[in-house]
Coordinates of C-alpha atoms and ligand atoms in Angstrom, one line a residue:
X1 CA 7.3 -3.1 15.1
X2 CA 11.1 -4.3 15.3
X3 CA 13.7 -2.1 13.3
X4 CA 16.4 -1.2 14.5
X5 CA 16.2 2.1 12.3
X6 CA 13.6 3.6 10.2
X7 CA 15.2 4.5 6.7
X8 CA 12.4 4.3 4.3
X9 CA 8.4 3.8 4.7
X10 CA 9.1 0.5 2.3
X11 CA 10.3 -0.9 5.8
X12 CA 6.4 0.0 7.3
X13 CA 3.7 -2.9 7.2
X14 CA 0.2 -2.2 7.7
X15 CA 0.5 -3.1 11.1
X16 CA 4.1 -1.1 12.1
X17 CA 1.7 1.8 10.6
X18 CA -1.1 1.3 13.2
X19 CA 0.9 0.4 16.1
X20 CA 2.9 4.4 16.1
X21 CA -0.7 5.7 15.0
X22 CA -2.4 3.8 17.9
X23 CA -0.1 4.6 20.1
X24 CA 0.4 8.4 19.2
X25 CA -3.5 8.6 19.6
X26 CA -2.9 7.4 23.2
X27 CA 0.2 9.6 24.0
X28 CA -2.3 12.4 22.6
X29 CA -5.0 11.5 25.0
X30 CA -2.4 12.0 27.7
X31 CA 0.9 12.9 27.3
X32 CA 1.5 12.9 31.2
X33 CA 1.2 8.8 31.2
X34 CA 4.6 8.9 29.2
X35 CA 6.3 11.7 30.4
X36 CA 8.8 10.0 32.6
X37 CA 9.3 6.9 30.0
X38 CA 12.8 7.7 29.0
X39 CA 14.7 9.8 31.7
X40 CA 18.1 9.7 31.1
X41 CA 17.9 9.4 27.6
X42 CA 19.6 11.3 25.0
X43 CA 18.8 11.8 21.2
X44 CA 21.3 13.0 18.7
X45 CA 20.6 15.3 16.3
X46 CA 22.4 15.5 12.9
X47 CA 20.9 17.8 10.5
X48 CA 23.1 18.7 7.5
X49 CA 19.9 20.7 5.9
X50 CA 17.9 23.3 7.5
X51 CA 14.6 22.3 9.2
X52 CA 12.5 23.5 11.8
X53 CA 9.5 21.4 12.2
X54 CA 11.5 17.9 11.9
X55 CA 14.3 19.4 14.6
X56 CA 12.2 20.9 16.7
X57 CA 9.3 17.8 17.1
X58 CA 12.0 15.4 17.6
X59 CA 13.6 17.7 19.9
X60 CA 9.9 18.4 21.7
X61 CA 9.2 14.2 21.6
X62 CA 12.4 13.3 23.2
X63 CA 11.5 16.1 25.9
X64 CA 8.5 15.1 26.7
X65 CA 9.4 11.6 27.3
X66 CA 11.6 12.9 30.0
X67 CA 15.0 12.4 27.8
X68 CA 17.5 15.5 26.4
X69 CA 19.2 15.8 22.9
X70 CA 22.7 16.7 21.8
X71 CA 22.4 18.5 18.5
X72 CA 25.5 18.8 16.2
X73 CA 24.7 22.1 14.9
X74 CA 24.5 23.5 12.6
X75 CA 27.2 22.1 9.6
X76 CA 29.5 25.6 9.7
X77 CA 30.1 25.1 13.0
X78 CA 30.7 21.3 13.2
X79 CA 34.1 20.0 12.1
X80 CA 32.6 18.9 8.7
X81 CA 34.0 21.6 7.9
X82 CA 37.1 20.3 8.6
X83 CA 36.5 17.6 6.4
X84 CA 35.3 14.7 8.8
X85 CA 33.2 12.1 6.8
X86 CA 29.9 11.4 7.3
X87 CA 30.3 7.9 8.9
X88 CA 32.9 9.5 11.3
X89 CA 30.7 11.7 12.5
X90 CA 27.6 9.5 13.2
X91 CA 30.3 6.6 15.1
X92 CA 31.6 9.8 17.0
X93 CA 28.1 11.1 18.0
X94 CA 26.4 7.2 19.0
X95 CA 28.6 7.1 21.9
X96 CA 27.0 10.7 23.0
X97 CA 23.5 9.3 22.5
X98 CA 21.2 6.9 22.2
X99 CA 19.5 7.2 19.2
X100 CA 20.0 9.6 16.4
X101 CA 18.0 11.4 13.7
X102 CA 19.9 12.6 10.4
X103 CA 19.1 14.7 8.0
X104 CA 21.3 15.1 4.6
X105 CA 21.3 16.3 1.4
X106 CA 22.4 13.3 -0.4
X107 CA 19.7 10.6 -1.0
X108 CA 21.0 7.2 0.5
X109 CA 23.2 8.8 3.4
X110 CA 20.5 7.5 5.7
X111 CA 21.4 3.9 4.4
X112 CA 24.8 4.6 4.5
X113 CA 25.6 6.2 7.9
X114 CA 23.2 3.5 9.3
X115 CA 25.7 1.0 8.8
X116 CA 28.2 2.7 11.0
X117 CA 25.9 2.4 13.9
X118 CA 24.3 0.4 16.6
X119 CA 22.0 2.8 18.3
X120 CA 18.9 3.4 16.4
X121 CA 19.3 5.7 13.0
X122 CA 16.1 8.1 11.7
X123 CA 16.3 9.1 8.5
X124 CA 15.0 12.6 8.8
X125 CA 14.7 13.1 4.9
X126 CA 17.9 12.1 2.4
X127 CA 18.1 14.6 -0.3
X128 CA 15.2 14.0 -2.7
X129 CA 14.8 10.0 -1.1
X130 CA 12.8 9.3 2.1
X131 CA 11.3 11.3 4.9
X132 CA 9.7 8.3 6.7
X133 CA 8.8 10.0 10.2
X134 CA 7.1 12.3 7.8
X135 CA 4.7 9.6 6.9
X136 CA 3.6 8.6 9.9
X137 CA 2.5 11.9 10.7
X138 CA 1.0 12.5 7.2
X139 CA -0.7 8.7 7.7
X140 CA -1.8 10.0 11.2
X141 CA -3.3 13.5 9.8
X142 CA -5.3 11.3 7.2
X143 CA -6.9 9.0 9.5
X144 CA -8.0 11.6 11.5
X145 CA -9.7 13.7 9.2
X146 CA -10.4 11.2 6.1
X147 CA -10.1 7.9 7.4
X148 CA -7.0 5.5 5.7
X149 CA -9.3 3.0 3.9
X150 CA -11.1 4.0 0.4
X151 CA -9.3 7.4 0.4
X152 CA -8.9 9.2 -3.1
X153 CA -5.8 11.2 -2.6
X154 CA -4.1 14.2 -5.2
X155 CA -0.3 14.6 -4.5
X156 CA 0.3 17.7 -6.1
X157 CA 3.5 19.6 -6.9
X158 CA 7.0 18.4 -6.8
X159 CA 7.1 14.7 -6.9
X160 CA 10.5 14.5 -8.9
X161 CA 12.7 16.0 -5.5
X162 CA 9.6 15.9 -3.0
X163 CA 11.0 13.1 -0.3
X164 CA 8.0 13.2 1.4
X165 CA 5.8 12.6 -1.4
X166 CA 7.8 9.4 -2.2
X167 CA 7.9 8.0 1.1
X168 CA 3.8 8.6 1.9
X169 CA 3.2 6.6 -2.2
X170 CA 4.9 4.0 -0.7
X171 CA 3.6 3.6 2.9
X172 CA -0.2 4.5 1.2
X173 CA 0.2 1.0 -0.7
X174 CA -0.6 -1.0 2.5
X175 CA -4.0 0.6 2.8
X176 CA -7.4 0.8 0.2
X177 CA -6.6 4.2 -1.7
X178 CA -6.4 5.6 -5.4
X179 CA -3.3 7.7 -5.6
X180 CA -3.5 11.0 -8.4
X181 CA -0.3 12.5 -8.7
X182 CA -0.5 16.0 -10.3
X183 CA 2.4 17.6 -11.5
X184 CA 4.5 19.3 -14.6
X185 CA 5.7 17.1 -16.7
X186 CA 9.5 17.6 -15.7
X187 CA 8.8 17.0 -11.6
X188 CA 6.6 13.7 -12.4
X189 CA 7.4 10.6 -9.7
X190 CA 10.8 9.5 -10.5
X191 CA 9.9 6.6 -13.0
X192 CA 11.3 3.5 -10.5
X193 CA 9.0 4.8 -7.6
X194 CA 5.8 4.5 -10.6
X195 CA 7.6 1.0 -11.7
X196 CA 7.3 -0.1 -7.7
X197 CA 3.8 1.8 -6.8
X198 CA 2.3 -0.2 -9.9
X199 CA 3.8 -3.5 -8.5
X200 CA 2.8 -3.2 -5.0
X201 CA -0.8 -1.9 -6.1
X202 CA -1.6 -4.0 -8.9
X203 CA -1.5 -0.9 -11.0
X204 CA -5.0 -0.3 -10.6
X205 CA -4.4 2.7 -7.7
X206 CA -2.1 4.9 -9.3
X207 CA -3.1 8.0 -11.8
X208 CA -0.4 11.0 -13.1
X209 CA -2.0 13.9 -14.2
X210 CA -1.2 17.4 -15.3
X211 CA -3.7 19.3 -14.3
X212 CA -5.7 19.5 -11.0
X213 CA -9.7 20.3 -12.1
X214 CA -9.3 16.5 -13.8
X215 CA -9.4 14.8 -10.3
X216 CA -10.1 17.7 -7.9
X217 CA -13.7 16.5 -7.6
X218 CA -13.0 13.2 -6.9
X219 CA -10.4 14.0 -4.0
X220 CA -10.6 13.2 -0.2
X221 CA -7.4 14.6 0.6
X222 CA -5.3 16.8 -1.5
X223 CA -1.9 16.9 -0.5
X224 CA 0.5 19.6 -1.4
X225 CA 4.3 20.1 -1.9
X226 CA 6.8 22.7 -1.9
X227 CA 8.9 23.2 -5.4
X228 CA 12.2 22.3 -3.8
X229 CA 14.4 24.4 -5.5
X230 CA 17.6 23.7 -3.5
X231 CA 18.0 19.9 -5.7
X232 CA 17.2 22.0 -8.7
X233 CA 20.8 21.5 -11.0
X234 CA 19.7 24.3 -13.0
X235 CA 18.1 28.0 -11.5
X236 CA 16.3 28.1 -14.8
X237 CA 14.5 24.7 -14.6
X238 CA 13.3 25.8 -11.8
X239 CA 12.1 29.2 -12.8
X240 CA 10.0 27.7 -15.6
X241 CA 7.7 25.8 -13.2
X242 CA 7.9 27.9 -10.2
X243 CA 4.7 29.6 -9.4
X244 CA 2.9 26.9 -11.0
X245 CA 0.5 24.4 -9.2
X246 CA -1.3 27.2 -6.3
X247 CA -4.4 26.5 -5.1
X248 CA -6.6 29.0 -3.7
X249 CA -10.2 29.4 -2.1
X250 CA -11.7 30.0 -5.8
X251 CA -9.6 26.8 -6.9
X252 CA -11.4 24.9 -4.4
X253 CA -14.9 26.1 -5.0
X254 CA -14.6 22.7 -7.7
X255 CA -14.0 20.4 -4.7
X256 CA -15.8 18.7 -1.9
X257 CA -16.5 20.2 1.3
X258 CA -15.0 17.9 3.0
X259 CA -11.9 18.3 1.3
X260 CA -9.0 17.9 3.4
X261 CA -5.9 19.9 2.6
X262 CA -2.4 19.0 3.6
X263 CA 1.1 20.0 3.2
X264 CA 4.1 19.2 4.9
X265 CA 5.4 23.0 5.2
X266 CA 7.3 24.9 4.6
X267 CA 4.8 26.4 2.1
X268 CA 6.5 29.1 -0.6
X269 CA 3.1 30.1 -2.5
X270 CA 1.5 26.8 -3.6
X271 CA -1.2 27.8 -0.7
X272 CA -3.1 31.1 -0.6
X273 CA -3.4 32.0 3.0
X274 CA -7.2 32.6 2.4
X275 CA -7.5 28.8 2.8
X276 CA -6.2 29.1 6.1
X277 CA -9.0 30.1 7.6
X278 CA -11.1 27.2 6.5
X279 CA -12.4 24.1 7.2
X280 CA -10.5 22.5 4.6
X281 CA -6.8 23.6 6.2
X282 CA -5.0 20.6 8.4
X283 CA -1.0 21.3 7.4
X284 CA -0.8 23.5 11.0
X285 CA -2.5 20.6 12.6
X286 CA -0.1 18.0 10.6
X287 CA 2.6 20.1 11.5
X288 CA 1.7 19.5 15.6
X289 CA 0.9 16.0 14.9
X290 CA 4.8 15.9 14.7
X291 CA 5.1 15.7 18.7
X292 CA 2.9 12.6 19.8
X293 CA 4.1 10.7 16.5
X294 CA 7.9 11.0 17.1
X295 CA 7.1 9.9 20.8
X296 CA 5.9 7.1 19.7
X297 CA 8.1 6.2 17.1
X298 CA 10.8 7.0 19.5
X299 CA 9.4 5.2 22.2
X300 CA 8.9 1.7 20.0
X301 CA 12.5 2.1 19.1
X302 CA 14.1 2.8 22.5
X303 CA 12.4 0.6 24.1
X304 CA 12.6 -3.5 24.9
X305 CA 9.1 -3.3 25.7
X306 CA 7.4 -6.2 24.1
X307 CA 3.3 -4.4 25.1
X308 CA 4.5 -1.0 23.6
X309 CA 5.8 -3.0 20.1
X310 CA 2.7 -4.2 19.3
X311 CA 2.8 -7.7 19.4
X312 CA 6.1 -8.3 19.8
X313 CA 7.4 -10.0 16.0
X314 CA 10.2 -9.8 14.9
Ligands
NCD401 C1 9.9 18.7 4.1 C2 11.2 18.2 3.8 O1 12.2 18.7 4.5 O2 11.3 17.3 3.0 N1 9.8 19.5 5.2 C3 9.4 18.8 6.4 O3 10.2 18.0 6.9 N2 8.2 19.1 6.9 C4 9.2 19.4 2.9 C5 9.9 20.5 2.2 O4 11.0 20.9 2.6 O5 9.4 21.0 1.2

């Protein structure tokens, strides 16, 4: 793995995949083997959305490889309130760190700002485009629990705004899996991200559906997402599918007991906390799986080290 930032999952191969999975796995095993890996270094944080999990597992990664952070803020009390452009503020902040992690509400700012740059740029999710460090942690939950090849997965709930649904359809394409994706009819996958999930998959992988009891059966892994009412243009769109697409323990009685259910929180209501309790819940494990992926991922990005980037391609 050799990018000098991670924007989308459409930059991940099958092989960038397993080398931060493998790797995580390792750092998992024992976290004290890397704790002294980056001393001295220092990760920016720009987050122009709220967040707590992203902010605080990069925050948590960087810290336990022995490295700080520097963290903008939040926007109120940043001078872009003052008016300072976006690329002004990531030039200012590279020479205060050496890598960053952005989050922002409008999709292709990642792209953007990473042009301004030289130290390494994480897109920590671009309005309703890409959350790839997401992904990796989604990929790594998977394997865990369902294994990455000849997995039937649902992804369920807002795939119109849901960044993280579109960058775990793309990054899902490099592996053996059927792909159901459940939703109303107005929050279906923005129609170029079917055109290019169809291209990459030979069309045969990818289902849409409106209702959940037509695949629940079938499913391995149901994944499920958050209505994300802050891209909404219009309060009332969002009110006539809010509340819609919740699963709970009598839902599930149609599924297999080895179901795994995911979702990359927060969680409004699409969840019944009954299910919390069973053997089907991984999102508070997903969530955790946010620390030894991001050292990874920040590790193969900080570092020169051929060993630690697999096998060294460019
Ligand atoms: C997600 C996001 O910000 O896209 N949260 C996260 O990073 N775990 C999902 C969401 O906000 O619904």
């Amino acid at each position: 793995m050799r990018h000098d930032h991670l924007i989308t999952s459409k930059q991940l191969s099958r092989a960038d995949i397993e080398t931060v999975l493998d790797y995580a796995a390792e750092i998992d095993a024992d976290p004290s083997a890397v704790a002294n890996r980056h001393v001295g270094t220092v990760l920016g944080l720009l987050f122009f959305e709220p967040s707590t999990r992203t902010k605080m597992s990069f925050e948590t990664a960087m810290k336990r490889l022995g490295g700080d952070i520097v963290d903008m803020g939040s926007v109120e009390s940043s001078s872009v309130t003052k008016g300072e452009t976006l690329a002004d503020t990531v030039r200012v902040i590279e020479g205060y760190a050496d890598a960053l992690v952005l989050r922002h509400p409008k999709q292709g700012s990642a792209t953007m700002a990473s042009e301004f740059v030289d130290v390494p740029l994480v897109n920590a999710g671009d309005g309703a485009g890409h959350h790839p460090s997401q992904t990796l942690l989604d990929l790594y939950t998977i394997r865990e629990n369902a294994g990455l090849d000849d997995l039937t997965i649902g992804i369920m709930g807002d795939l119109k705004y849901g960044r993280t649904v579109h960058s775990l359809a793309y990054a899902l394409t490099n592996f053996d899996t059927r792909q159901h994706f459940i939703s109303p009819e107005s929050l279906q996958l923005p129609r170029e991200v079917v055109y290019d999930l169809h291209q990459q998959q030979d069309g045969t992988g990818i289902r849409e559906h409106d209702a959940l009891e037509e695949v629940l059966p079938s499913l391995d892994v149901l994944y499920v997402t958050r209505i994300q009412r802050e891209r909404f243009p219009d309060e009332n769109e969002y009110q006539k599918v809010a509340g819609e697409y919740q699963i709970d323990a009598e839902t599930l009685e149609a599924a297999s007991d080895d179901l795994t259910v995911m979702h990359p929180l927060p969680r409004v209501d699409e969840i019944a906390p009954e299910i919390d309790e069973t053997d089907h819940a991984a999102y508070f494990e997903q969530a955790h799986n946010g620390v030894p992926i991001r050292m990874a991922l920040l590790d193969l990005l900080l570092s020169d080290d051929a060993e630690i980037r697999g096998d060294g391609d460019e």
